[in-house]
Amino acid sequence: MRPSHLRRRAAWSALALLAALAACERRAAPSGGGVGAGTGSQAPPAAPAASTTAPAAAVEYLEEITGGADRSEALPLVVAIHGLGDRPESFAGLLSGADFKARLIVPRGLTPYNDGYSWFPLQRALGSDDVGQGVLRAAGALAATIERIAAERPTRGKAVVTGFSQGGALSFALALRHPRVVGAAFPVSGWVPAAVLPAGSAADPATPALVALHGDADRRVPFGPTRDAIAALSGLGVKASLQSYPDVGHTVSAEMRRDLVRLIRGAIDDMR
């Protein structure tokens, strides 16, 4: 995958865990030459049809065209959100070479963090109100970016969003709080802070279908709270489900990637 120049426009754990979480996310996030940690030998993904970047709102992003599509076509938006300490150039490898035709948008985190970027501070437990408010702020910036891109590019349907860890939490938040721009959400190893949950006894009827993917051996973002959040969302009327992966930790396994590509392809097919 060719790096692109980015331009600007515009807990369950404590501090001691953050460095480990960031390192784990960088290992888990796939690069252009593979899928991620613990996935075994993988052939490099095919080179994308094209790669450019453009500014929108306050979020910088990388843009690629997948599946041999023409950039001038009206294409679905697929938004892939990296985790703590990662960057778009490496995280794009998760879906580069996918066989579906789409405009792949890989946004960059809002704050530098080690060798990569962060979307929101994690100085407190993952479920704390401070973290929840940070998730909501970042999700608002991303929603504005998605809306701007959809208005400026030939676009078909609402965006399909996915993301790993911090990106998974943001995928939940985008689906639950910004259904006007999201048509389907597939969080990977993410979580749902209380501040992100719908208020009241029922979710917005426009909330899109949501399928979460999570390893049951994940010690960084534990499986149990995500399972409980999915159950709570289902009780509020959200079409939410969880796919678990035995003995998989905080990473994107080969099986998870295959399932994610299948889910995204299905969401795109449903737009026809």
PDB file of C-alpha atoms in Angstrom, residues 19-138:
ATOM      1  CA  ALA A  19       1.260   1.784  27.114  1.00  0.00           C
ATOM      2  CA  ALA A  20       0.457  -1.921  26.909  1.00  0.00           C
ATOM      3  CA  LEU A  21      -2.875  -1.211  25.263  1.00  0.00           C
ATOM      4  CA  ALA A  22      -1.280   1.081  22.692  1.00  0.00           C
ATOM      5  CA  ALA A  23       1.433  -1.445  21.900  1.00  0.00           C
ATOM      6  CA  CYS A  24      -1.159  -4.201  21.619  1.00  0.00           C
ATOM      7  CA  GLU A  25      -3.311  -2.131  19.271  1.00  0.00           C
ATOM      8  CA  ARG A  26      -0.338  -1.378  17.024  1.00  0.00           C
ATOM      9  CA  ARG A  27       0.454  -5.102  16.868  1.00  0.00           C
ATOM     10  CA  ALA A  28      -3.179  -5.994  16.257  1.00  0.00           C
ATOM     11  CA  ALA A  29      -3.813  -3.387  13.593  1.00  0.00           C
ATOM     12  CA  PRO A  30      -2.968  -4.852  10.184  1.00  0.00           C
ATOM     13  CA  SER A  31      -0.396  -3.357   7.902  1.00  0.00           C
ATOM     14  CA  GLY A  32      -0.272  -3.380   4.153  1.00  0.00           C
ATOM     15  CA  GLY A  33       1.565  -6.719   4.257  1.00  0.00           C
ATOM     16  CA  GLY A  34      -0.739  -8.717   6.535  1.00  0.00           C
ATOM     17  CA  VAL A  35      -3.811  -8.909   8.708  1.00  0.00           C
ATOM     18  CA  GLY A  36      -2.483  -8.569  12.240  1.00  0.00           C
ATOM     19  CA  ALA A  37      -0.978 -10.319  15.217  1.00  0.00           C
ATOM     20  CA  GLY A  38      -1.712 -13.968  15.687  1.00  0.00           C
ATOM     21  CA  THR A  39      -3.198 -14.498  12.222  1.00  0.00           C
ATOM     22  CA  GLY A  40      -0.582 -16.813  10.776  1.00  0.00           C
ATOM     23  CA  SER A  41       0.999 -16.432   7.371  1.00  0.00           C
ATOM     24  CA  GLN A  42      -0.981 -14.154   5.091  1.00  0.00           C
ATOM     25  CA  ALA A  43      -0.513 -13.135   1.481  1.00  0.00           C
ATOM     26  CA  PRO A  44      -0.197  -9.369   1.047  1.00  0.00           C
ATOM     27  CA  PRO A  45      -3.457  -7.724   0.004  1.00  0.00           C
ATOM     28  CA  ALA A  46      -3.801  -6.567  -3.570  1.00  0.00           C
ATOM     29  CA  ALA A  47      -2.837  -2.976  -4.244  1.00  0.00           C
ATOM     30  CA  PRO A  48      -5.785  -0.563  -4.058  1.00  0.00           C
ATOM     31  CA  ALA A  49      -7.154   0.918  -7.247  1.00  0.00           C
ATOM     32  CA  ALA A  50      -6.283   4.431  -6.116  1.00  0.00           C
ATOM     33  CA  SER A  51      -5.237   6.349  -3.037  1.00  0.00           C
ATOM     34  CA  THR A  52      -5.678  10.014  -2.192  1.00  0.00           C
ATOM     35  CA  THR A  53      -6.450  12.181   0.809  1.00  0.00           C
ATOM     36  CA  ALA A  54      -8.595  15.226   1.317  1.00  0.00           C
ATOM     37  CA  PRO A  55      -9.601  17.390   4.274  1.00  0.00           C
ATOM     38  CA  ALA A  56     -13.096  17.392   5.746  1.00  0.00           C
ATOM     39  CA  ALA A  57     -14.313  19.024   8.972  1.00  0.00           C
ATOM     40  CA  ALA A  58     -11.609  18.677  11.650  1.00  0.00           C
ATOM     41  CA  VAL A  59     -10.587  15.109  10.828  1.00  0.00           C
ATOM     42  CA  GLU A  60      -7.845  14.126   8.387  1.00  0.00           C
ATOM     43  CA  TYR A  61      -8.268  10.891   6.471  1.00  0.00           C
ATOM     44  CA  LEU A  62      -6.884   8.585   3.845  1.00  0.00           C
ATOM     45  CA  GLU A  63      -9.110   7.599   0.907  1.00  0.00           C
ATOM     46  CA  GLU A  64      -8.824   4.493  -1.264  1.00  0.00           C
ATOM     47  CA  ILE A  65     -11.019   2.942  -3.939  1.00  0.00           C
ATOM     48  CA  THR A  66     -11.514  -0.820  -3.545  1.00  0.00           C
ATOM     49  CA  GLY A  67     -12.779  -3.625  -5.752  1.00  0.00           C
ATOM     50  CA  GLY A  68     -11.567  -2.089  -9.003  1.00  0.00           C
ATOM     51  CA  ALA A  69     -14.247   0.611  -8.888  1.00  0.00           C
ATOM     52  CA  ASP A  70     -14.050   3.865 -10.802  1.00  0.00           C
ATOM     53  CA  ARG A  71     -13.513   6.886  -8.571  1.00  0.00           C
ATOM     54  CA  SER A  72     -16.290   8.746 -10.422  1.00  0.00           C
ATOM     55  CA  GLU A  73     -18.905   6.073  -9.601  1.00  0.00           C
ATOM     56  CA  ALA A  74     -21.513   6.579  -6.899  1.00  0.00           C
ATOM     57  CA  LEU A  75     -19.874   4.317  -4.304  1.00  0.00           C
ATOM     58  CA  PRO A  76     -20.745   3.200  -0.773  1.00  0.00           C
ATOM     59  CA  LEU A  77     -18.608   4.774   1.948  1.00  0.00           C
ATOM     60  CA  VAL A  78     -16.788   2.299   4.163  1.00  0.00           C
ATOM     61  CA  VAL A  79     -15.211   4.033   7.166  1.00  0.00           C
ATOM     62  CA  ALA A  80     -12.495   2.095   9.046  1.00  0.00           C
ATOM     63  CA  ILE A  81     -11.356   3.654  12.353  1.00  0.00           C
ATOM     64  CA  HIS A  82      -7.981   2.735  13.832  1.00  0.00           C
ATOM     65  CA  GLY A  83      -7.169   2.085  17.485  1.00  0.00           C
ATOM     66  CA  LEU A  84      -4.910   3.749  20.038  1.00  0.00           C
ATOM     67  CA  GLY A  85      -1.390   4.416  18.793  1.00  0.00           C
ATOM     68  CA  ASP A  86      -2.116   3.382  15.211  1.00  0.00           C
ATOM     69  CA  ARG A  87      -2.319   5.439  11.999  1.00  0.00           C
ATOM     70  CA  PRO A  88      -4.392   5.270   8.789  1.00  0.00           C
ATOM     71  CA  GLU A  89      -1.512   4.169   6.561  1.00  0.00           C
ATOM     72  CA  SER A  90      -1.191   0.891   8.478  1.00  0.00           C
ATOM     73  CA  PHE A  91      -4.826   0.323   9.443  1.00  0.00           C
ATOM     74  CA  ALA A  92      -5.984   0.606   5.824  1.00  0.00           C
ATOM     75  CA  GLY A  93      -4.364  -2.808   5.288  1.00  0.00           C
ATOM     76  CA  LEU A  94      -7.355  -4.359   7.049  1.00  0.00           C
ATOM     77  CA  LEU A  95      -9.539  -3.755   3.983  1.00  0.00           C
ATOM     78  CA  SER A  96      -7.149  -2.841   1.159  1.00  0.00           C
ATOM     79  CA  GLY A  97      -7.594  -5.381  -1.600  1.00  0.00           C
ATOM     80  CA  ALA A  98     -11.202  -6.178  -0.578  1.00  0.00           C
ATOM     81  CA  ASP A  99     -13.339  -7.400  -3.460  1.00  0.00           C
ATOM     82  CA  PHE A 100     -16.302  -5.098  -2.830  1.00  0.00           C
ATOM     83  CA  LYS A 101     -16.550  -1.798  -4.691  1.00  0.00           C
ATOM     84  CA  ALA A 102     -16.410   1.059  -2.199  1.00  0.00           C
ATOM     85  CA  ARG A 103     -14.793   4.315  -1.223  1.00  0.00           C
ATOM     86  CA  LEU A 104     -12.678   3.353   1.789  1.00  0.00           C
ATOM     87  CA  ILE A 105     -12.176   6.204   4.251  1.00  0.00           C
ATOM     88  CA  VAL A 106      -9.582   5.691   7.001  1.00  0.00           C
ATOM     89  CA  PRO A 107      -9.604   8.708   9.350  1.00  0.00           C
ATOM     90  CA  ARG A 108      -6.673   9.760  11.502  1.00  0.00           C
ATOM     91  CA  GLY A 109      -6.948  10.079  15.284  1.00  0.00           C
ATOM     92  CA  LEU A 110      -7.295  13.562  16.709  1.00  0.00           C
ATOM     93  CA  THR A 111      -4.243  13.592  18.996  1.00  0.00           C
ATOM     94  CA  PRO A 112      -0.661  12.324  18.507  1.00  0.00           C
ATOM     95  CA  TYR A 113       0.103   9.316  20.706  1.00  0.00           C
ATOM     96  CA  ASN A 114       3.559   7.703  20.667  1.00  0.00           C
ATOM     97  CA  ASP A 115       4.206   6.770  17.017  1.00  0.00           C
ATOM     98  CA  GLY A 116       0.549   7.081  16.055  1.00  0.00           C
ATOM     99  CA  TYR A 117      -2.646   8.778  17.158  1.00  0.00           C
ATOM    100  CA  SER A 118      -5.428   8.595  19.730  1.00  0.00           C
ATOM    101  CA  TRP A 119      -9.107   9.451  19.371  1.00  0.00           C
ATOM    102  CA  PHE A 120      -9.773  10.336  23.011  1.00  0.00           C
ATOM    103  CA  PRO A 121      -7.925  10.287  26.353  1.00  0.00           C
ATOM    104  CA  LEU A 122      -7.813   7.033  28.321  1.00  0.00           C
ATOM    105  CA  GLN A 123      -6.490   8.293  31.639  1.00  0.00           C
ATOM    106  CA  ARG A 124      -9.416   6.665  33.426  1.00  0.00           C
ATOM    107  CA  ALA A 125     -11.280   3.348  33.296  1.00  0.00           C
ATOM    108  CA  LEU A 126     -12.749   2.485  29.906  1.00  0.00           C
ATOM    109  CA  GLY A 127     -16.304   2.801  31.177  1.00  0.00           C
ATOM    110  CA  SER A 128     -15.810   6.118  32.989  1.00  0.00           C
ATOM    111  CA  ASP A 129     -17.832   9.208  32.138  1.00  0.00           C
ATOM    112  CA  ASP A 130     -14.660  11.071  31.074  1.00  0.00           C
ATOM    113  CA  VAL A 131     -13.895   8.394  28.504  1.00  0.00           C
ATOM    114  CA  GLY A 132     -17.537   8.301  27.438  1.00  0.00           C
ATOM    115  CA  GLN A 133     -17.557  12.041  26.800  1.00  0.00           C
ATOM    116  CA  GLY A 134     -14.329  11.729  24.824  1.00  0.00           C
ATOM    117  CA  VAL A 135     -15.919   9.001  22.685  1.00  0.00           C
ATOM    118  CA  LEU A 136     -18.947  11.224  22.036  1.00  0.00           C
ATOM    119  CA  ARG A 137     -16.799  14.214  21.034  1.00  0.00           C
ATOM    120  CA  ALA A 138     -14.711  12.153  18.627  1.00  0.00           C
TER     121      ALA A 138
END
